[in-house]
């Protein structure tokens, strides 16, 4: 041999630097060594003496050293080392799910990992996990960790969050209660339809005023709905809280023919909320899932306030039309006074010329005058029924005129001009603040829009706000902050005319 390597090769990959010393034989005058990495030459050096050379290998790769020696007799020789494998790259390990929500169980196979290496390729058989240390049969948050080490000693790990939900008995109680109520409602509906069919069978033998013999499906459903309203109202009247709440809903009865009292509206809200909850439970059942307590409460609240939104919008339109019709009635009365008509005649003209609620109210006023009620009392009763600020102003003016006397034409002209100016001012104000109101509505809706979009992209993104204590605290804080923001903005944007 014309020389030797102190480390001729390595048996397996290593993640450490390798230092090799080449010592030439005594018959070597000079030599050249070349380092090959992955069979590609990367470094060459000439040594013009018979001295040892230290070679350092530091980067990841498969190395080999080739030495060409020049001998004393003028000949040359080549010496090749074995392979030196350096592996400093960590293996790649992945977990099949970053976040898992499950029920308490002893199932240890809910998570799995896969690992690969640049040299050994598949390392699945060398993966170790902490699954045996996790008590997945108890509710809580757990971190599943899988670890793998390659042949060179490089280590990698990956983790997954496992959230074990509790078997919330209240969820089952709520859902079973809703299902029982739904079952009882179905039985009740079936009985009511039997009664309706019986009525239809007996109808030919009953003497009634002339009317249509057929009952439409919508009429049947309306009759059924009214029966449920009566049933709920009977129990709600026993509650003091329900009575106070129903009183606040009384104003909406003027815009609905279905709901005669505030109790009817409250009963309708509860029925609709139960229907929303029932539909949500059925949808979850088709997905083989159980509706959570928070989801149940959210759906019930949503259904409870749906009727409020509908009635509120309808009430706003009704009030707007009521004010418009009232201005038209004042104009007609003023023109009647200018043509020499009396108050009674002016009321009669308005009742025949103006339609809607105002027209009906003036017809009622005309009848009250015919029955002998005082003009001041008639207008006072009218003001209490319509609850319009303008009607109260008109009643006060007529009461003063009735007691002190005065020019009724000038008074009504002044009232007419004031009402028109006030309406014009409202429309102008609404036009000037329309841009600001749109910006406010957009700002109020942006949080919900982003929550919807992010939930569609990543359904579990907002889960920590529900599953962790700090998340629930932050959620409560955000809701309070949002409510304060809405109240403050409404106060700022509200202008009283």
Coordinates of C-alpha atoms in Angstrom, one line a residue:
X1 CA 0.0 0.0 0.0
X2 CA 1.1 3.5 -0.8
X3 CA -0.8 5.1 2.1
X4 CA -3.7 4.7 4.4
X5 CA -6.8 6.5 5.8
X6 CA -7.3 6.5 9.6
X7 CA -11.0 6.2 8.9
X8 CA -11.5 4.1 5.8
X9 CA -15.4 4.4 5.9
X10 CA -18.4 4.6 8.2
X11 CA -20.9 1.8 8.8
X12 CA -24.0 4.0 8.9
X13 CA -25.0 7.6 8.4
X14 CA -23.9 10.1 11.1
X15 CA -25.0 13.7 11.8
X16 CA -21.5 14.6 13.0
X17 CA -18.6 16.1 11.1
X18 CA -16.0 13.6 10.0
X19 CA -12.2 14.2 10.1
X20 CA -10.0 11.9 8.1
X21 CA -6.2 11.8 8.1
X22 CA -4.4 10.4 5.1
X23 CA -0.8 9.2 5.8
X24 CA 1.3 8.3 2.7
X25 CA 3.8 5.5 2.6
X26 CA 7.6 6.1 2.7
X27 CA 8.0 5.5 -1.1
X28 CA 5.6 8.3 -1.9
X29 CA 7.2 11.6 -3.1
X30 CA 4.0 13.5 -3.7
X31 CA 0.3 12.9 -4.1
X32 CA -3.0 14.5 -5.2
X33 CA -6.3 13.8 -3.5
X34 CA -9.8 14.5 -4.7
X35 CA -13.1 14.6 -2.7
X36 CA -16.2 13.3 -4.4
X37 CA -19.7 14.2 -3.0
X38 CA -22.5 12.1 -4.4
X39 CA -20.1 10.9 -7.1
X40 CA -19.3 14.5 -8.2
X41 CA -15.8 15.9 -7.6
X42 CA -16.0 19.0 -5.4
X43 CA -12.4 19.5 -4.2
X44 CA -8.9 18.6 -5.4
X45 CA -5.5 19.4 -3.7
X46 CA -1.8 18.6 -4.6
X47 CA 0.7 17.8 -1.8
X48 CA 4.3 18.1 -3.0
X49 CA 5.8 16.2 -0.1
X50 CA 5.6 13.0 1.9
X51 CA 3.4 14.4 4.7
X52 CA 0.0 13.6 6.2
X53 CA -3.1 15.5 5.2
X54 CA -6.2 16.1 7.3
X55 CA -9.5 16.2 5.4
X56 CA -12.7 17.7 6.9
X57 CA -16.2 16.6 5.8
X58 CA -19.0 18.7 7.2
X59 CA -22.1 18.9 4.9
X60 CA -24.8 16.4 4.3
X61 CA -23.9 13.9 1.5
X62 CA -22.2 10.7 0.5
X63 CA -18.4 11.2 0.3
X64 CA -15.5 9.3 -1.1
X65 CA -11.8 10.2 -1.3
X66 CA -9.5 9.2 -4.2
X67 CA -5.7 9.7 -3.8
X68 CA -3.2 9.5 -6.7
X69 CA 0.3 8.9 -5.4
X70 CA 3.7 9.5 -7.2
X71 CA 6.3 6.9 -6.1
X72 CA 10.1 7.0 -5.9
X73 CA 10.5 4.6 -8.9
X74 CA 8.5 7.1 -11.1
X75 CA 5.4 5.1 -11.1
X76 CA 1.9 6.2 -9.9
X77 CA -0.8 4.5 -7.9
X78 CA -4.4 5.3 -6.9
X79 CA -5.9 4.7 -3.5
X80 CA -9.7 5.0 -3.0
X81 CA -11.4 5.2 0.4
X82 CA -14.7 3.8 1.4
X83 CA -17.9 5.8 1.8
X84 CA -18.5 8.5 4.4
X85 CA -22.2 9.3 4.9
X86 CA -23.1 12.5 6.6
X87 CA -26.9 13.1 7.2
X88 CA -27.7 16.3 9.1
X89 CA -31.2 16.7 7.6
X90 CA -34.1 16.0 10.0
X91 CA -36.7 13.5 8.8
X92 CA -40.0 14.8 7.7
X93 CA -43.0 13.8 9.9
X94 CA -46.6 14.8 9.4
X95 CA -49.8 14.2 11.4
X96 CA -53.0 13.5 9.6
X97 CA -55.1 16.1 11.4
X98 CA -54.0 19.3 13.2
X99 CA -57.1 19.5 15.4
X100 CA -59.5 16.7 16.4
X101 CA -62.8 17.0 18.3
X102 CA -64.1 13.7 19.7
X103 CA -66.1 12.1 22.4
X104 CA -64.6 10.3 25.4
X105 CA -63.4 6.9 24.4
X106 CA -60.5 4.5 24.6
X107 CA -59.8 4.6 20.9
X108 CA -56.1 5.1 20.3
X109 CA -56.2 5.1 16.5
X110 CA -57.9 8.5 16.0
X111 CA -54.6 10.1 15.0
X112 CA -51.8 8.8 12.8
X113 CA -48.4 10.0 11.6
X114 CA -46.2 9.4 8.6
X115 CA -42.4 9.9 8.4
X116 CA -39.9 9.9 5.6
X117 CA -36.1 10.4 5.4
X118 CA -33.7 11.4 2.7
X119 CA -31.7 8.2 3.1
X120 CA -33.9 5.6 4.8
X121 CA -37.0 6.8 3.0
X122 CA -40.0 5.3 5.0
X123 CA -39.6 5.7 8.7
X124 CA -43.1 4.8 9.8
X125 CA -42.0 1.8 11.7
X126 CA -39.7 4.0 13.9
X127 CA -42.4 6.5 15.0
X128 CA -43.0 6.7 18.7
X129 CA -46.0 8.6 20.2
X130 CA -47.4 9.6 23.6
X131 CA -50.8 8.2 22.9
X132 CA -50.5 5.8 25.9
X133 CA -50.1 8.7 28.3
X134 CA -53.3 10.4 27.2
X135 CA -56.5 9.8 29.0
X136 CA -58.9 10.2 26.1
X137 CA -61.8 8.7 28.0
X138 CA -62.0 11.9 30.0
X139 CA -63.1 15.4 28.7
X140 CA -60.3 17.9 28.2
X141 CA -57.6 19.3 25.9
X142 CA -54.8 16.9 25.0
X143 CA -51.7 17.3 22.8
X144 CA -50.8 14.2 20.8
X145 CA -47.1 14.1 19.8
X146 CA -45.3 11.7 17.5
X147 CA -41.5 11.6 17.2
X148 CA -39.1 9.8 14.9
X149 CA -35.4 9.5 14.7
X150 CA -33.4 8.5 11.6
X151 CA -30.4 6.3 11.5
X152 CA -28.0 9.3 11.7
X153 CA -29.6 10.5 15.0
X154 CA -31.7 13.4 13.6
X155 CA -35.0 13.8 15.4
X156 CA -38.3 15.3 14.3
X157 CA -41.7 15.6 16.0
X158 CA -45.3 16.8 15.1
X159 CA -48.2 17.5 17.3
X160 CA -52.0 17.5 17.1
X161 CA -54.6 19.0 19.4
X162 CA -57.3 16.6 20.6
X163 CA -60.3 18.1 22.2
X164 CA -62.4 15.6 24.0
X165 CA -66.0 16.9 24.5
X166 CA -68.0 16.0 27.5
X167 CA -71.2 13.9 27.3
X168 CA -73.3 16.9 28.0
X169 CA -76.5 15.5 29.5
X170 CA -78.3 18.9 29.1
X171 CA -77.8 18.7 25.3
X172 CA -79.6 15.4 25.2
X173 CA -82.3 16.6 27.5
X174 CA -83.0 19.7 25.4
X175 CA -83.0 17.7 22.1
X176 CA -85.2 14.9 23.5
X177 CA -87.5 17.5 24.9
X178 CA -87.8 19.3 21.5
X179 CA -88.4 15.9 19.8
X180 CA -91.1 15.0 22.3
X181 CA -92.7 18.4 21.8
X182 CA -92.5 17.9 18.0
X183 CA -94.0 14.5 18.4
X184 CA -96.9 15.9 20.5
X185 CA -97.4 18.7 18.0
X186 CA -97.6 16.2 15.2
X187 CA -100.2 14.2 17.1
X188 CA -102.1 17.4 17.8
X189 CA -102.0 18.5 14.2
X190 CA -103.3 15.0 13.1
X191 CA -106.2 15.3 15.5
X192 CA -107.0 18.8 14.3
X193 CA -107.0 17.7 10.7
X194 CA -109.3 14.8 11.7
X195 CA -111.6 17.4 13.3
X196 CA -111.5 19.6 10.2
X197 CA -112.3 16.5 8.0
X198 CA -115.2 15.7 10.3
X199 CA -116.5 19.3 10.0
X200 CA -116.3 19.0 6.2
X201 CA -118.3 15.7 6.3
X202 CA -121.0 17.3 8.6
X203 CA -121.1 20.6 6.7
X204 CA -123.7 19.5 4.1
X205 CA -126.1 18.8 6.9
X206 CA -125.6 22.1 8.8
X207 CA -127.6 25.2 8.0
X208 CA -125.2 28.1 7.5
X209 CA -125.2 31.5 5.8
X210 CA -124.2 31.3 2.2
X211 CA -120.5 31.0 1.7
X212 CA -117.9 29.0 -0.2
X213 CA -118.0 25.3 0.5
X214 CA -114.3 24.8 0.1
X215 CA -111.6 25.6 2.7
X216 CA -108.2 26.3 1.2
X217 CA -105.0 24.8 2.6
X218 CA -103.8 28.2 3.8
X219 CA -107.0 28.7 5.7
X220 CA -106.5 25.3 7.4
X221 CA -103.0 26.1 8.4
X222 CA -104.0 29.5 9.6
X223 CA -106.8 28.0 11.8
X224 CA -104.3 25.5 13.1
X225 CA -101.8 28.2 13.9
X226 CA -104.4 30.2 15.7
X227 CA -105.2 27.2 17.9
X228 CA -101.6 26.9 18.9
X229 CA -101.5 30.6 19.6
X230 CA -104.5 30.3 21.9
X231 CA -102.9 27.3 23.6
X232 CA -99.6 29.1 24.3
X233 CA -101.4 32.4 25.3
X234 CA -103.4 30.6 28.0
X235 CA -100.2 29.6 29.8
X236 CA -98.3 32.9 29.1
X237 CA -101.1 34.9 30.8
X238 CA -100.1 33.3 34.1
X239 CA -96.6 34.7 34.0
X240 CA -95.9 38.2 35.2
X241 CA -92.7 38.5 33.1
X242 CA -94.6 37.4 30.0
X243 CA -97.4 39.9 30.7
X244 CA -94.9 42.8 30.8
X245 CA -93.1 41.6 27.7
X246 CA -96.4 41.1 25.8
X247 CA -97.4 44.7 26.7
X248 CA -94.4 46.0 24.9
X249 CA -95.4 44.1 21.8
X250 CA -99.0 45.5 21.8
X251 CA -98.0 48.2 19.3
X252 CA -97.3 45.6 16.6
X253 CA -100.9 44.4 16.7
X254 CA -102.0 47.3 14.4
X255 CA -100.0 45.9 11.5
X256 CA -101.0 42.2 11.8
X257 CA -104.4 40.5 11.3
X258 CA -103.0 37.3 12.8
X259 CA -101.9 38.6 16.1
X260 CA -104.7 40.4 18.0
X261 CA -102.8 40.9 21.3
X262 CA -99.2 41.1 22.6
X263 CA -99.7 37.6 24.0
X264 CA -100.4 36.3 20.5
X265 CA -97.1 37.8 19.2
X266 CA -95.1 36.4 22.1
X267 CA -96.7 33.0 21.5
X268 CA -95.9 33.2 17.8
X269 CA -92.2 34.1 18.7
X270 CA -92.0 31.0 20.9
X271 CA -93.6 28.7 18.2
X272 CA -91.2 30.0 15.5
X273 CA -88.2 29.6 17.8
X274 CA -89.2 25.9 18.5
X275 CA -89.7 25.3 14.8
X276 CA -86.2 26.7 14.1
X277 CA -84.7 24.5 16.8
X278 CA -86.5 21.5 15.5
X279 CA -85.3 22.1 11.9
X280 CA -81.7 22.5 13.3
X281 CA -82.0 19.2 15.2
X282 CA -83.3 17.4 12.1
X283 CA -80.5 18.8 9.9
X284 CA -77.9 17.7 12.5
X285 CA -79.6 14.2 12.7
X286 CA -79.2 13.8 9.0
X287 CA -75.5 14.6 9.5
X288 CA -75.3 12.0 12.3
X289 CA -74.4 14.7 14.7
X290 CA -75.9 16.2 17.9
X291 CA -76.8 19.8 18.2
X292 CA -74.6 21.4 20.9
X293 CA -76.0 23.4 23.8
X294 CA -74.5 26.7 22.4
X295 CA -75.9 25.9 18.9
X296 CA -79.3 25.1 20.3
X297 CA -79.4 28.3 22.3
X298 CA -78.2 30.3 19.2
X299 CA -80.8 28.8 16.9
X300 CA -83.6 29.3 19.4
X301 CA -82.7 33.0 20.0
X302 CA -82.5 33.5 16.2
X303 CA -85.9 32.0 15.7
X304 CA -87.3 34.0 18.7
X305 CA -86.4 37.3 17.1
X306 CA -87.3 36.6 13.5
X307 CA -90.9 37.7 14.0
X308 CA -89.7 40.9 15.7
X309 CA -87.7 41.8 12.6
X310 CA -90.7 41.1 10.3
X311 CA -93.2 43.1 12.5
X312 CA -90.7 45.9 13.1
X313 CA -90.2 46.4 9.3
X314 CA -93.9 46.2 8.7
X315 CA -94.6 48.7 11.5
X316 CA -92.1 51.2 10.2
X317 CA -93.9 51.1 6.8
X318 CA -97.2 51.4 8.5
X319 CA -96.2 54.4 10.5
X320 CA -94.8 56.1 7.4
X321 CA -98.0 55.6 5.5
X322 CA -100.0 56.7 8.5
X323 CA -98.1 60.0 8.7
X324 CA -98.5 60.5 4.9
X325 CA -102.3 59.8 5.1
X326 CA -102.6 62.1 8.1
X327 CA -101.0 65.0 6.2
X328 CA -103.4 64.3 3.3
X329 CA -106.3 64.4 5.8
X330 CA -105.1 67.8 7.2
X331 CA -104.9 69.2 3.7
X332 CA -108.4 68.1 2.9
X333 CA -109.8 69.5 6.1
X334 CA -108.1 72.8 5.5
X335 CA -109.5 73.0 2.0
X336 CA -112.9 72.1 3.4
X337 CA -112.7 75.0 5.9
X338 CA -111.7 77.4 3.2
X339 CA -114.8 76.4 1.2
X340 CA -117.0 77.2 4.2
X341 CA -117.5 73.6 5.6
X342 CA -117.8 72.8 9.3
X343 CA -115.6 70.5 11.3
X344 CA -118.2 67.7 11.1
X345 CA -118.5 68.1 7.3
X346 CA -114.7 68.2 7.0
X347 CA -114.4 64.9 8.9
X348 CA -117.0 63.3 6.7
X349 CA -115.2 64.4 3.6
X350 CA -111.9 63.0 4.8
X351 CA -113.5 59.7 5.7
X352 CA -114.7 59.3 2.1
X353 CA -111.6 60.7 0.4
X354 CA -108.7 59.1 2.4
X355 CA -108.2 55.4 2.6
X356 CA -106.1 53.2 4.9
X357 CA -106.0 53.5 8.7
X358 CA -106.6 57.3 8.8
X359 CA -109.7 56.9 6.6
X360 CA -111.1 54.3 8.9
X361 CA -110.3 56.4 12.0
X362 CA -112.1 59.5 10.5
X363 CA -115.1 57.3 9.7
X364 CA -115.1 56.2 13.4
X365 CA -114.8 59.9 14.4
X366 CA -117.8 60.8 12.2
X367 CA -119.9 58.1 13.9
X368 CA -118.8 59.3 17.3
X369 CA -119.9 62.8 16.4
X370 CA -123.2 61.5 15.2
X371 CA -123.7 59.7 18.5
X372 CA -123.3 63.1 20.3
X373 CA -119.7 63.1 21.6
X374 CA -118.0 66.4 22.0
X375 CA -115.5 67.4 19.2
X376 CA -112.7 67.7 21.7
X377 CA -113.4 64.3 23.1
X378 CA -113.6 62.8 19.6
X379 CA -110.2 64.1 18.6
X380 CA -108.6 63.1 22.0
X381 CA -109.8 59.5 21.5
X382 CA -108.5 59.6 17.9
X383 CA -105.1 60.8 19.2
X384 CA -104.8 58.1 21.8
X385 CA -105.6 55.4 19.1
X386 CA -103.2 56.5 16.4
X387 CA -100.4 57.6 18.8
X388 CA -99.1 60.2 16.4
X389 CA -97.3 63.3 17.6
X390 CA -99.0 65.3 14.9
X391 CA -102.5 64.0 16.0
X392 CA -101.8 65.2 19.6
X393 CA -100.8 68.6 18.2
X394 CA -104.0 68.8 16.2
X395 CA -106.1 67.7 19.2
X396 CA -104.6 70.4 21.4
X397 CA -105.1 73.1 18.7
X398 CA -108.8 72.1 18.2
X399 CA -109.4 72.0 22.0
X400 CA -108.0 75.5 22.4
X401 CA -110.0 76.8 19.4
X402 CA -113.2 75.1 20.8
X403 CA -112.7 76.9 24.1
X404 CA -111.3 80.3 23.1
X405 CA -112.4 80.7 19.5
X406 CA -110.2 81.9 16.6
X407 CA -109.7 81.6 12.9
X408 CA -109.7 77.9 12.2
X409 CA -108.5 78.4 8.6
X410 CA -105.3 80.1 9.7
X411 CA -104.8 77.5 12.4
X412 CA -105.1 74.6 10.0
X413 CA -103.0 76.4 7.4
X414 CA -100.3 76.8 10.0
X415 CA -100.6 73.1 11.0
X416 CA -100.5 72.0 7.4
X417 CA -97.4 74.1 6.7
X418 CA -95.7 72.8 9.9
X419 CA -96.4 69.2 9.0
X420 CA -95.1 69.6 5.4
X421 CA -92.0 71.5 6.6
X422 CA -91.3 68.7 9.2
X423 CA -91.7 66.0 6.6
X424 CA -89.5 67.9 4.2
X425 CA -86.9 68.3 6.9
X426 CA -87.0 64.6 7.7
X427 CA -86.5 63.7 4.0
X428 CA -83.7 66.2 3.6
X429 CA -82.0 64.9 6.8
X430 CA -82.4 61.3 5.6
X431 CA -80.8 62.3 2.3
X432 CA -77.8 64.1 4.0
X433 CA -77.1 61.3 6.4
X434 CA -77.6 58.4 3.9
X435 CA -73.9 58.0 3.2
X436 CA -73.0 58.0 6.9
X437 CA -75.8 55.5 7.7
X438 CA -74.5 53.2 4.9
X439 CA -71.0 53.3 6.4
X440 CA -72.3 52.5 9.8
X441 CA -74.3 49.5 8.5
X442 CA -71.2 48.2 6.7
X443 CA -69.1 48.6 9.8
X444 CA -71.8 46.8 11.8
X445 CA -71.9 43.9 9.3
X446 CA -68.2 43.5 8.6
X447 CA -67.5 41.4 11.7
X448 CA -70.3 38.9 10.9
X449 CA -69.2 38.8 7.2
X450 CA -65.6 37.9 8.2
X451 CA -66.7 35.4 10.7
X452 CA -68.8 33.7 8.0
X453 CA -66.0 33.7 5.4
X454 CA -63.3 32.4 7.8
X455 CA -65.6 29.8 9.2
X456 CA -66.3 28.5 5.7
X457 CA -62.5 28.4 4.9
X458 CA -61.5 27.0 8.3
X459 CA -64.5 25.7 10.3
X460 CA -62.4 25.2 13.5
X461 CA -60.7 28.6 13.5
X462 CA -63.0 30.1 16.1
X463 CA -63.4 27.0 18.2
X464 CA -61.0 28.2 21.0
X465 CA -63.5 31.0 21.7
X466 CA -65.9 28.3 22.8
X467 CA -63.7 25.5 24.1
X468 CA -61.3 27.5 26.3
X469 CA -61.9 29.7 29.3
X470 CA -59.8 32.6 28.0
X471 CA -61.6 32.2 24.7
X472 CA -65.0 32.5 26.3
X473 CA -63.9 35.5 28.3
X474 CA -62.7 37.2 25.2
X475 CA -65.9 36.3 23.4
X476 CA -68.0 37.9 26.2
X477 CA -65.8 41.0 26.1
X478 CA -66.2 41.3 22.3
X479 CA -70.0 40.9 22.5
X480 CA -70.2 43.6 25.2
X481 CA -67.8 45.9 23.2
X482 CA -69.9 45.4 20.0
X483 CA -73.2 46.2 21.9
X484 CA -71.6 49.4 23.3
X485 CA -70.5 50.3 19.8
X486 CA -74.0 49.8 18.4
X487 CA -75.6 51.8 21.2
X488 CA -73.1 54.7 20.9
X489 CA -73.5 54.8 17.1
X490 CA -77.3 54.9 17.3
X491 CA -77.1 57.7 19.9
X492 CA -74.8 59.7 17.6
X493 CA -76.8 59.1 14.4
X494 CA -80.2 59.7 16.1
X495 CA -81.6 63.2 15.3
X496 CA -84.9 64.2 16.9
X497 CA -87.0 66.6 14.8

